[in-house]
Coordinates of C-alpha atoms in Angstrom, one line a residue:
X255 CA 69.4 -380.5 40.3
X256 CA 69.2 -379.2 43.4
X257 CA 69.0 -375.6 45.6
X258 CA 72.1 -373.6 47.1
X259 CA 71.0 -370.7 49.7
X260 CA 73.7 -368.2 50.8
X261 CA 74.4 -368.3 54.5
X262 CA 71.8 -366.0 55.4
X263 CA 69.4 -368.8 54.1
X264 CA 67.4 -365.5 52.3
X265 CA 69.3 -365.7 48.7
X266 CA 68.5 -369.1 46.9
X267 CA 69.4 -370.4 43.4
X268 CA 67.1 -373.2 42.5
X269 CA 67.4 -376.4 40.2
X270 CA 71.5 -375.8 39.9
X271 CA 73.7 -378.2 38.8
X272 CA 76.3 -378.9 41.9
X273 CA 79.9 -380.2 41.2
X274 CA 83.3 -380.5 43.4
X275 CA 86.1 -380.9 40.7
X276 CA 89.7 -382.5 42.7
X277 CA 92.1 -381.2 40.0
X278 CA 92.6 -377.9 37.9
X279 CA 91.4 -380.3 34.6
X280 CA 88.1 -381.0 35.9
X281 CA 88.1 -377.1 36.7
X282 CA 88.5 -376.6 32.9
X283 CA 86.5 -379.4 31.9
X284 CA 83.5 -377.9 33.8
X285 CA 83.9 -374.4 31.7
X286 CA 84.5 -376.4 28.3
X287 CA 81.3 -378.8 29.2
X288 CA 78.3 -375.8 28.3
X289 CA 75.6 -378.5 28.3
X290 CA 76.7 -380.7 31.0
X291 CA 77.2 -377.4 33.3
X292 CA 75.1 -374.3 31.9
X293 CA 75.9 -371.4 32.5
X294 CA 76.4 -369.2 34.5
X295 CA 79.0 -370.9 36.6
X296 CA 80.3 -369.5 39.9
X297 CA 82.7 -370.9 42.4
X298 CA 81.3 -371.0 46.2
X299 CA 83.0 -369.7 49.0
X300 CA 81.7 -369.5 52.3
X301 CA 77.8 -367.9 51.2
X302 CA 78.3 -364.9 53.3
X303 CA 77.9 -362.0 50.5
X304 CA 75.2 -359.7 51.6
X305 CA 73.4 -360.5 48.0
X306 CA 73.4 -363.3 45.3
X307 CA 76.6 -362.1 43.8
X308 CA 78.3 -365.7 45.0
X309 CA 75.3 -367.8 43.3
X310 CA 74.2 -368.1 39.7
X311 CA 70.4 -367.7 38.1
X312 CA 68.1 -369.9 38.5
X313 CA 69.2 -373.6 36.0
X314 CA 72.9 -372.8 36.4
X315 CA 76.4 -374.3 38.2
X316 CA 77.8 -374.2 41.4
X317 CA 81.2 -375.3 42.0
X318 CA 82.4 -376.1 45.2
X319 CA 86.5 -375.9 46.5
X320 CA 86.3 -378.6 49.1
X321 CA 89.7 -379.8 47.3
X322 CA 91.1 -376.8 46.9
X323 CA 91.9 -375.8 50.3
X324 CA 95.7 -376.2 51.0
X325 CA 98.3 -373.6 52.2
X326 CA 102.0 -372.8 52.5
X327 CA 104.5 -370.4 52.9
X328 CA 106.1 -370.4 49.3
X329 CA 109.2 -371.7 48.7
X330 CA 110.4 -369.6 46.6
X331 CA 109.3 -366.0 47.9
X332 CA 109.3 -366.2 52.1
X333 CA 106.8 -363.3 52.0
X334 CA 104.2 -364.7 50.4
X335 CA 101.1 -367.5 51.5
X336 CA 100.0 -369.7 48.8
X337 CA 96.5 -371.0 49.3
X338 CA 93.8 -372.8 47.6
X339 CA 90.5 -371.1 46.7
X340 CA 88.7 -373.1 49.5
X341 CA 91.1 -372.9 52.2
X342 CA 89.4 -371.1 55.0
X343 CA 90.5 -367.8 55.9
X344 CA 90.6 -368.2 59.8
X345 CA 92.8 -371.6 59.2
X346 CA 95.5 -369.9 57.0
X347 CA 95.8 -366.9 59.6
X348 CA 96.5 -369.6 62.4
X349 CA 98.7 -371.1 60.6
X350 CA 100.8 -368.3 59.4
X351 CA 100.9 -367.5 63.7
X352 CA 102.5 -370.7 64.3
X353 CA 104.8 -369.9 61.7
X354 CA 105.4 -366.4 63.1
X355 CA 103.8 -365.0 60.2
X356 CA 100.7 -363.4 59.6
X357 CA 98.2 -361.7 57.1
X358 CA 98.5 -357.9 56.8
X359 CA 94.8 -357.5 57.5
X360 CA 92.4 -359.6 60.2
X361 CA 88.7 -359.5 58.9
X362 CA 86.2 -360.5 61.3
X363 CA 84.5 -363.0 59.2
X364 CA 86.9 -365.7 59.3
X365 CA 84.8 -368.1 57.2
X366 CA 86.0 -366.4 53.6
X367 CA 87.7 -368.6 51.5
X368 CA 91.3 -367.1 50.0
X369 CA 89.8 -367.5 46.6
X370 CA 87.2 -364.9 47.9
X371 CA 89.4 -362.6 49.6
X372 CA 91.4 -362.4 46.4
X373 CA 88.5 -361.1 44.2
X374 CA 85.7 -359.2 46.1
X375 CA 85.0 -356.0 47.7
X376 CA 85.6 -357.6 51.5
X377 CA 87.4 -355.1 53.5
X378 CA 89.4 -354.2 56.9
X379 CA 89.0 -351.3 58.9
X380 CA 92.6 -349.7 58.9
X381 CA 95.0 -350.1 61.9
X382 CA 97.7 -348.6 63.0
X383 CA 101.5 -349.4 62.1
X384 CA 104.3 -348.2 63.9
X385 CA 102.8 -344.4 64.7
X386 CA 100.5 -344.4 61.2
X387 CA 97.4 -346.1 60.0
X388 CA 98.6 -349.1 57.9
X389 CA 97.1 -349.1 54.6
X390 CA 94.4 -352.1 54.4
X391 CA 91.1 -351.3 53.6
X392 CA 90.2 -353.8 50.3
X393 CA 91.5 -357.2 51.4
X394 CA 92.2 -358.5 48.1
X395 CA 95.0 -355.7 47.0
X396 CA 97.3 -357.8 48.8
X397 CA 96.9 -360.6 46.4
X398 CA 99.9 -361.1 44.5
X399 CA 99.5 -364.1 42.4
X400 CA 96.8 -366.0 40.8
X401 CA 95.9 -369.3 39.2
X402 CA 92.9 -369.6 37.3
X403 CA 90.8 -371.3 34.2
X404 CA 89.3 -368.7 32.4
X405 CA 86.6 -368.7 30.1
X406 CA 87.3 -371.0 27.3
X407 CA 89.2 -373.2 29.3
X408 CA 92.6 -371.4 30.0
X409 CA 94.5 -372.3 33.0
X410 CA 96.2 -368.9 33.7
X411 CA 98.9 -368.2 36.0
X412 CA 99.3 -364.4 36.5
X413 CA 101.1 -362.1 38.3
X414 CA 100.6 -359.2 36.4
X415 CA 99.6 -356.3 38.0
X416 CA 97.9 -355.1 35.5
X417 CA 95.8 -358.0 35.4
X418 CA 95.9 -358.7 38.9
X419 CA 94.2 -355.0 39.1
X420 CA 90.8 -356.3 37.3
X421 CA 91.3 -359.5 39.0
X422 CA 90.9 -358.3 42.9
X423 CA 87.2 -356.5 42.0
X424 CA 86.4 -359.4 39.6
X425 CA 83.7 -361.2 42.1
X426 CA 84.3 -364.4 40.3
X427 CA 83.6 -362.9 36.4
X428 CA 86.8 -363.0 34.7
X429 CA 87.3 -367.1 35.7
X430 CA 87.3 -370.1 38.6
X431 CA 90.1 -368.9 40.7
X432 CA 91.8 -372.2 42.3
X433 CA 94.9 -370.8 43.8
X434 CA 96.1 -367.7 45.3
X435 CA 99.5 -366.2 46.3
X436 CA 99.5 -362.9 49.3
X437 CA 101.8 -360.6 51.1
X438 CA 102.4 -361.5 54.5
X439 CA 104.4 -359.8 56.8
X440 CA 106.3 -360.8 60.3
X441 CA 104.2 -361.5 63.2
X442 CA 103.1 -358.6 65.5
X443 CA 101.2 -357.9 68.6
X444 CA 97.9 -356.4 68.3
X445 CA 97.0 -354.0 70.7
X446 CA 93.6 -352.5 71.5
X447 CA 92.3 -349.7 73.3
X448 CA 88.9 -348.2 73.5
X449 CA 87.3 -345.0 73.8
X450 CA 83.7 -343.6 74.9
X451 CA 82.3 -340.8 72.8
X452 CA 78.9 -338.9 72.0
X453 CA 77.4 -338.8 68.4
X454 CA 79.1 -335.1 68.7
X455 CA 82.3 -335.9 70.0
X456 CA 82.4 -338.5 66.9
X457 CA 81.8 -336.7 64.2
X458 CA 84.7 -334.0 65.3
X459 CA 87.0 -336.9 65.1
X460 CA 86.0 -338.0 61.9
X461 CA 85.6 -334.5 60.3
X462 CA 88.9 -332.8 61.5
X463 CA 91.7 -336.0 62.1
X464 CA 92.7 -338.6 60.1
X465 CA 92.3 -340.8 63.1
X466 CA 92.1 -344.7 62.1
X467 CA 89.1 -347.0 64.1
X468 CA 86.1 -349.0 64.3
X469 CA 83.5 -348.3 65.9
X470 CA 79.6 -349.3 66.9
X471 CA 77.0 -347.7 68.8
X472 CA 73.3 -346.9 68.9
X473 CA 72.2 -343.3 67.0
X474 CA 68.8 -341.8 67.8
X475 CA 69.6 -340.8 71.8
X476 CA 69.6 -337.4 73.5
X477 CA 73.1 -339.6 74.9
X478 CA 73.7 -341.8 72.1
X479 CA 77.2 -343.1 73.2
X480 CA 79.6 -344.7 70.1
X481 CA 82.7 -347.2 71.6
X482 CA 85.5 -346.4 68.9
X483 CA 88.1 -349.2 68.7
X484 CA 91.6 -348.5 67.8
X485 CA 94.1 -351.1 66.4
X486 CA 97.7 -350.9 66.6
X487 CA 100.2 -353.5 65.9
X488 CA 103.6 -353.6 67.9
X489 CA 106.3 -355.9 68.3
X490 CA 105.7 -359.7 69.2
X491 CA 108.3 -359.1 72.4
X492 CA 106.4 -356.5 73.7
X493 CA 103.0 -358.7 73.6
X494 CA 104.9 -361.7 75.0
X495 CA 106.4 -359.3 77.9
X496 CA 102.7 -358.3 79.1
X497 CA 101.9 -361.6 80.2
X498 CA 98.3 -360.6 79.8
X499 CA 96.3 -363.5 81.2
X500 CA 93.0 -362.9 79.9
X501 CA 92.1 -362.9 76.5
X502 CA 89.3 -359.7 76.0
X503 CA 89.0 -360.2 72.0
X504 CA 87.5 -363.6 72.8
X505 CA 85.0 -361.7 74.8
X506 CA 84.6 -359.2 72.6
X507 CA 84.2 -361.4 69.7
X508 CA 81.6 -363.6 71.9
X509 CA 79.6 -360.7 72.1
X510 CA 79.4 -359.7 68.6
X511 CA 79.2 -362.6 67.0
X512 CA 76.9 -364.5 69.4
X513 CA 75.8 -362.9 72.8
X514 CA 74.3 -359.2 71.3
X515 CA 72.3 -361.0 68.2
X516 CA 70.9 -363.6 70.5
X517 CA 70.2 -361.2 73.1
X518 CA 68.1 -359.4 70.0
X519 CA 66.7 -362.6 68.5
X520 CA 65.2 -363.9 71.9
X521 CA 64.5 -360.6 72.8
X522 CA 62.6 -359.9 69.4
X523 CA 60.7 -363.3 69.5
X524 CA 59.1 -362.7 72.9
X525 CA 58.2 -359.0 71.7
X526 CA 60.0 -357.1 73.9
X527 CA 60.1 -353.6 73.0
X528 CA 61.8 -351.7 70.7
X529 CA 62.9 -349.4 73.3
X530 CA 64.3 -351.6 76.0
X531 CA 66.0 -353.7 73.3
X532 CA 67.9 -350.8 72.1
X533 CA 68.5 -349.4 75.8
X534 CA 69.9 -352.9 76.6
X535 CA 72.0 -353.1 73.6
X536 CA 73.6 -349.4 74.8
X537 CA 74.2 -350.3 78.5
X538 CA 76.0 -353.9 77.1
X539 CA 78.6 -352.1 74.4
X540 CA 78.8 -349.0 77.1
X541 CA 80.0 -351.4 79.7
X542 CA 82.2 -353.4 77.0
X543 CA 83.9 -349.8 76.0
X544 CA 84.8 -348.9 79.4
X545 CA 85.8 -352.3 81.2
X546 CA 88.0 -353.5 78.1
X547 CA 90.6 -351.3 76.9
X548 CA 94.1 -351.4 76.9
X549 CA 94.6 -354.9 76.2
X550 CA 96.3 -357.1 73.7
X551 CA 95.9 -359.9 71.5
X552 CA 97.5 -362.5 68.2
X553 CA 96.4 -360.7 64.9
X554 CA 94.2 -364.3 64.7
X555 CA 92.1 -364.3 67.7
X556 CA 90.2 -361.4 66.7
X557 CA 89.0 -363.4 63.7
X558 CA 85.1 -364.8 64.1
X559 CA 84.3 -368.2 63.2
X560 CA 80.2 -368.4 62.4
X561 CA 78.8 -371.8 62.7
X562 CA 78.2 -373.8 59.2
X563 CA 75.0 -373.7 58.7
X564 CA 73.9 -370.8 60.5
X565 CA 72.8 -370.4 63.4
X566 CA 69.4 -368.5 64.4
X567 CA 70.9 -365.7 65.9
X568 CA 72.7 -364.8 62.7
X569 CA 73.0 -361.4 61.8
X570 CA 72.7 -359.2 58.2
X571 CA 74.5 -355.7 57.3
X572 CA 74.4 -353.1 54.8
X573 CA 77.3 -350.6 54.0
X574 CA 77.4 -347.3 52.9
X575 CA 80.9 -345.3 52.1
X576 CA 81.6 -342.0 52.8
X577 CA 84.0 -339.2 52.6
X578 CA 84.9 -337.9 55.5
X579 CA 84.0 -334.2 55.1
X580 CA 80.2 -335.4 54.3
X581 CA 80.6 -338.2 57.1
X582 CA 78.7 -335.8 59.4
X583 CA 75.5 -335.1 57.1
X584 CA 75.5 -338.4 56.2
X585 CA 75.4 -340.1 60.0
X586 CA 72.8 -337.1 61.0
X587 CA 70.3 -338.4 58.0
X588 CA 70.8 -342.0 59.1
X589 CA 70.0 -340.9 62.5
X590 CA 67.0 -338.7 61.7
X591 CA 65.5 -341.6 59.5
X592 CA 66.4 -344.0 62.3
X593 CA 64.3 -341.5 64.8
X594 CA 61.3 -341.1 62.9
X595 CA 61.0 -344.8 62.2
X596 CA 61.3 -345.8 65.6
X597 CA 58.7 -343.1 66.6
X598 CA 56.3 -344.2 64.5
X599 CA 56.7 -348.0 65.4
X600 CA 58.3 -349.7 62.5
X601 CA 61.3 -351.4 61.7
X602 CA 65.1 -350.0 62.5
X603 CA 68.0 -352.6 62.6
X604 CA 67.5 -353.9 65.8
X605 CA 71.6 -354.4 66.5
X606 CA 73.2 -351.6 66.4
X607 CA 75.3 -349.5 63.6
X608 CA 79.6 -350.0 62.8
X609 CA 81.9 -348.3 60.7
X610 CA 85.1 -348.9 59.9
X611 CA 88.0 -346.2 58.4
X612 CA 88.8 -347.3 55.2
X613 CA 92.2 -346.2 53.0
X614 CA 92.1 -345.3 49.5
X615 CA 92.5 -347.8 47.3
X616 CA 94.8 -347.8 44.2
X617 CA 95.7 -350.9 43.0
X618 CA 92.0 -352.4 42.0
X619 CA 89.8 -351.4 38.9
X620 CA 86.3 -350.9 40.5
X621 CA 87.7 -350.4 44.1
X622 CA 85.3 -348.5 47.0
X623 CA 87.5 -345.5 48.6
X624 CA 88.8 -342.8 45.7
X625 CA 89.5 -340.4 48.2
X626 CA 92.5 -338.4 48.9
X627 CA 92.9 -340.1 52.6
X628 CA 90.7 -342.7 54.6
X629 CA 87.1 -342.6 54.6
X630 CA 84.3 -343.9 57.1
X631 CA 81.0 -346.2 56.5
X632 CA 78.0 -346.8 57.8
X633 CA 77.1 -350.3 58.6
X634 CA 73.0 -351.0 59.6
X635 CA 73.2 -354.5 61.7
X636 CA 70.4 -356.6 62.0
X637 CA 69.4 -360.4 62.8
X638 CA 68.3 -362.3 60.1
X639 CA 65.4 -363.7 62.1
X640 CA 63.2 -362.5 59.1
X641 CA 65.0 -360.4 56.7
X642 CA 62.3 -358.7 54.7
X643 CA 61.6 -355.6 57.4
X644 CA 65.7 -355.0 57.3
X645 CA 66.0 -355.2 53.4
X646 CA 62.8 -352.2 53.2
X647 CA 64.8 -350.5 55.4
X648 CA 67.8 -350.9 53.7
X649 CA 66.3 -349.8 50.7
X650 CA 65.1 -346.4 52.5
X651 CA 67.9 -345.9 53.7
X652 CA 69.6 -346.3 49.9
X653 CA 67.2 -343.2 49.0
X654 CA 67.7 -341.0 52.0
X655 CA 71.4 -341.7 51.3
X656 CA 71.5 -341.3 47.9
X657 CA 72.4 -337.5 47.0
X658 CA 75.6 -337.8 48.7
X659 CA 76.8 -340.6 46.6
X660 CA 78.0 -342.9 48.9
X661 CA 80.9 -345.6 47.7
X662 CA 79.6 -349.2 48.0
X663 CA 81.4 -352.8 48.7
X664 CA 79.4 -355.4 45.4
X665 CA 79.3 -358.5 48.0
X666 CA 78.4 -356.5 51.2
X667 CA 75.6 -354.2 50.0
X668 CA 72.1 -356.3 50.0
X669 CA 70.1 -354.2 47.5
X670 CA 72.0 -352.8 44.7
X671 CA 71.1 -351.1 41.0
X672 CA 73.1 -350.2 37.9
X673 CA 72.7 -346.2 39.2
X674 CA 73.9 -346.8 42.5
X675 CA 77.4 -348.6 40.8
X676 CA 77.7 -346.3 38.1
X677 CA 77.7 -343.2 40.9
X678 CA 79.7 -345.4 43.4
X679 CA 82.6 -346.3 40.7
X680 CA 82.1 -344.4 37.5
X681 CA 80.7 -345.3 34.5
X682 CA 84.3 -345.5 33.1
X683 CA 85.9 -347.9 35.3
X684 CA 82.6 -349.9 34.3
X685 CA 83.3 -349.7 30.9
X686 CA 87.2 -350.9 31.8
X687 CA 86.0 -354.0 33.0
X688 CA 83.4 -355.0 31.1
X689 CA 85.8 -354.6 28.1
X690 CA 88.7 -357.0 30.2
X691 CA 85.3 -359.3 30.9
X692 CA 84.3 -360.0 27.5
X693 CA 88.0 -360.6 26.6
X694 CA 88.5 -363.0 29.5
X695 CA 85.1 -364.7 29.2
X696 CA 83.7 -364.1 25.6
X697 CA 80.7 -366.9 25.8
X698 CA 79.7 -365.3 29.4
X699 CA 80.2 -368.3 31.1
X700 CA 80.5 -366.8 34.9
X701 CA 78.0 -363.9 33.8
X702 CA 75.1 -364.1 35.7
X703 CA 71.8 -361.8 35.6
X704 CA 72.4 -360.3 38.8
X705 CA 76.0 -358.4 37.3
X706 CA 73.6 -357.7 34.1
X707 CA 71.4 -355.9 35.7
X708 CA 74.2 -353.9 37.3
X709 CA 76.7 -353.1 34.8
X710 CA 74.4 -352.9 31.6

């Protein structure tokens, strides 16, 4: 027996049985076993879901992919990776470069494992592809192909869509995913531009364009400045023609990643204030927006490795999903609540805030975007120096949110309740899968209490 924590070192299961099966029988062994393993059982990824979605209760199984972690284009379909659960996001993207190849989405978070990517809410803000925004959005519609043991044992290989459609919002519940098959697409250029606006300025974008980017600034300023990113990819030749010499995504992915939460951390532990934290933050992504545009980079070197185990200037997020004709309303109560909290002294996420633009998606069960066209989120940032402050906040914020519905991601959305799914999916599509669940797993094997308390 022993204790599994999720990356963020907050979320811990205790007195879990651990296990690393090498083949698909010891997979099915393991779900057959109910006394050597007790349930619930739950394959482990990299730990980085916002909440304990990735671990079981307290008493139950973790099973760990080490040996599951190989890759390949298959042989017999050219546009298609096939990976193990546990192979390493980051790792299959490189690959698939040197093969001139790549994913049809880049994530940030290149720790995932495949077998996540094919079954959780993680998403990709949408980029641009040749003169429109190419659909991305939920990473795991482009799953293809799965091979799993469900729960009574099954090994099931499926590429059903139908199937696959409950499978890609599945978070683990319908069986121990070991293999995965997705699109993949020739290799392109990436390139990048930036853009300075107000809070204003912003919002017209959002409200009155379908206009695809990321973007991250500080609300709560009589100046409050946003940097929006766009993506668009372009042919290979026309990256290897710019001879650009320096890589700016490594910067930029420095800073994100490493250089703006340590800044905070160090920042926070010597009690700096609020204020001059928040300024410095500003004048560091203000600088970043203007000197770095116009630049390219390999679909893979915008992905983020994070140190394993974390490091202390680790950072935490919550997301909030919006359409975009209530995008406006939405940002101005985030700011309003971020205002008054500064101004009386408490706690605020101390990074800053993102949001990506998100297409609809139509080929997953519980999926986060119903919406006609793109929508936009709103993504709090803190460090995870000491998580409590950010989770009250985050569970303000959830209130002062909360008559405008907002869409959720399950894995990226730290406090969570059956209301807040039932509003962010429908009760129906609930009711969908929890009927496909039972079938799937009939002795609730991978049914923990935490998807309990959120679907009953």
């Amino acid at each position: 027996m022993s204790s599994v924590t999720s990356y963020y070192s907050h979320i811990v299961a205790n007195n879990v049985v651990t296990v690393t099966p090498e083949t698909v029988e010891d997979l099915q062994n393991i779900v057959r076993d109910h006394e050597t393993y007790p349930s619930p059982v739950r394959a482990y990824g990299s730990g980085h879901s916002q909440n304990s979605c990735m671990l079981p209760d307290d008493g139950g199984t973790v099973v760990y992919m080490e040996h599951f972690q190989g890759y390949r284009i298959s042989e017999v379909n050219p546009d298609r990776v096939v990976c193990g659960a546990g192979a390493n996001f980051l790792d299959v993207a490189t690959y698939l470069f040197e093969q001139g190849k790549q994913l049809p989405f880049s994530h940030e978070i290149g720790n995932i494992t495949m077998g996540a990517a094919a079954c959780v809410h993680t998403k990709d803000s949408d980029i641009y592809y040749e003169g429109k925004p190419m659909h991305t959005g939920q990473m795991s519609v482009f799953c293809e192909a799965v091979r799993m043991v469900t729960g009574d044992g099954t090994d099931l290989h499926t590429d059903d869509p139908d199937v696959l459609r409950y499978v890609r919002s599945s978070h683990g519940l319908l069986g121990i995913i070991y293999e995965v098959e997705f699109e993949i697409m020739e290799l392109h250029g990436l390139y990048v531009t930036h853009d300075v606006k107000t809070m204003a300025e912003m919002q017209d974008i959002i409200e009155n364009t379908d206009d695809s980017f990321f973007f991250y600034g500080v609300p709560g300023f009589r100046r409050a400045n946003f940097v929006l990113e766009y993506r668009t990819y372009r042919p290979a030749d026309e990256m290897r023609a710019a001879r650009q010499r320096f890589n700016w995504f490594r910067l930029r992915n420095f800073m994100w990643s490493t250089f703006i939460p340590g800044l905070v951390y160090i920042m926070g532990v010597l009690h700096f204030s609020k204020c001059f934290q928040t300024r410095l933050v500003r004048l560091c992504m203000y600088v970043y927006g203007r000197l770095a545009s116009g630049f390219w980079s390999w679909p893979h070197e915008q992905i983020c490795h994070f140190k394993t185990p974390a490091t202390w200037y680790r950072y935490m997020f919550a997301l909030y999903i919006f359409e975009r004709s209530r995008y406006r309303e939405a940002l101005d109560r985030f700011t309003a609540m971020y205002k008054q909290r500064t101004r009386h002294g408490q706690y605020v996420n101390d990074i800053l805030v993102v949001g990506y633009s998100l297409s609809p998606v139509r080929d997953s069960v519980i999926h986060f975007n119903p919406y006609p066209k793109a929508s936009v989120t709103i993504d709090p940032v803190a460090t995870a120096r000491n998580p409590q402050p950010f989770l009250e906040f985050v569970e303000e914020l959830n209130g002062v949110e909360e008559t405008l519905c907002p869409k959720l991601t399950i894995n990226q959305s730290p406090i969570l309740n059956a209301k807040m799914i039932t509003t962010a999916f429908g009760e129906e599509k609930v009711l969908q899968f929890q009927i496909v669940r039972k079938k799937m797993d009939p002795d609730n094997r991978f049914y923990s209490t935490f998807f309990k308390q959120l679907f009953e």
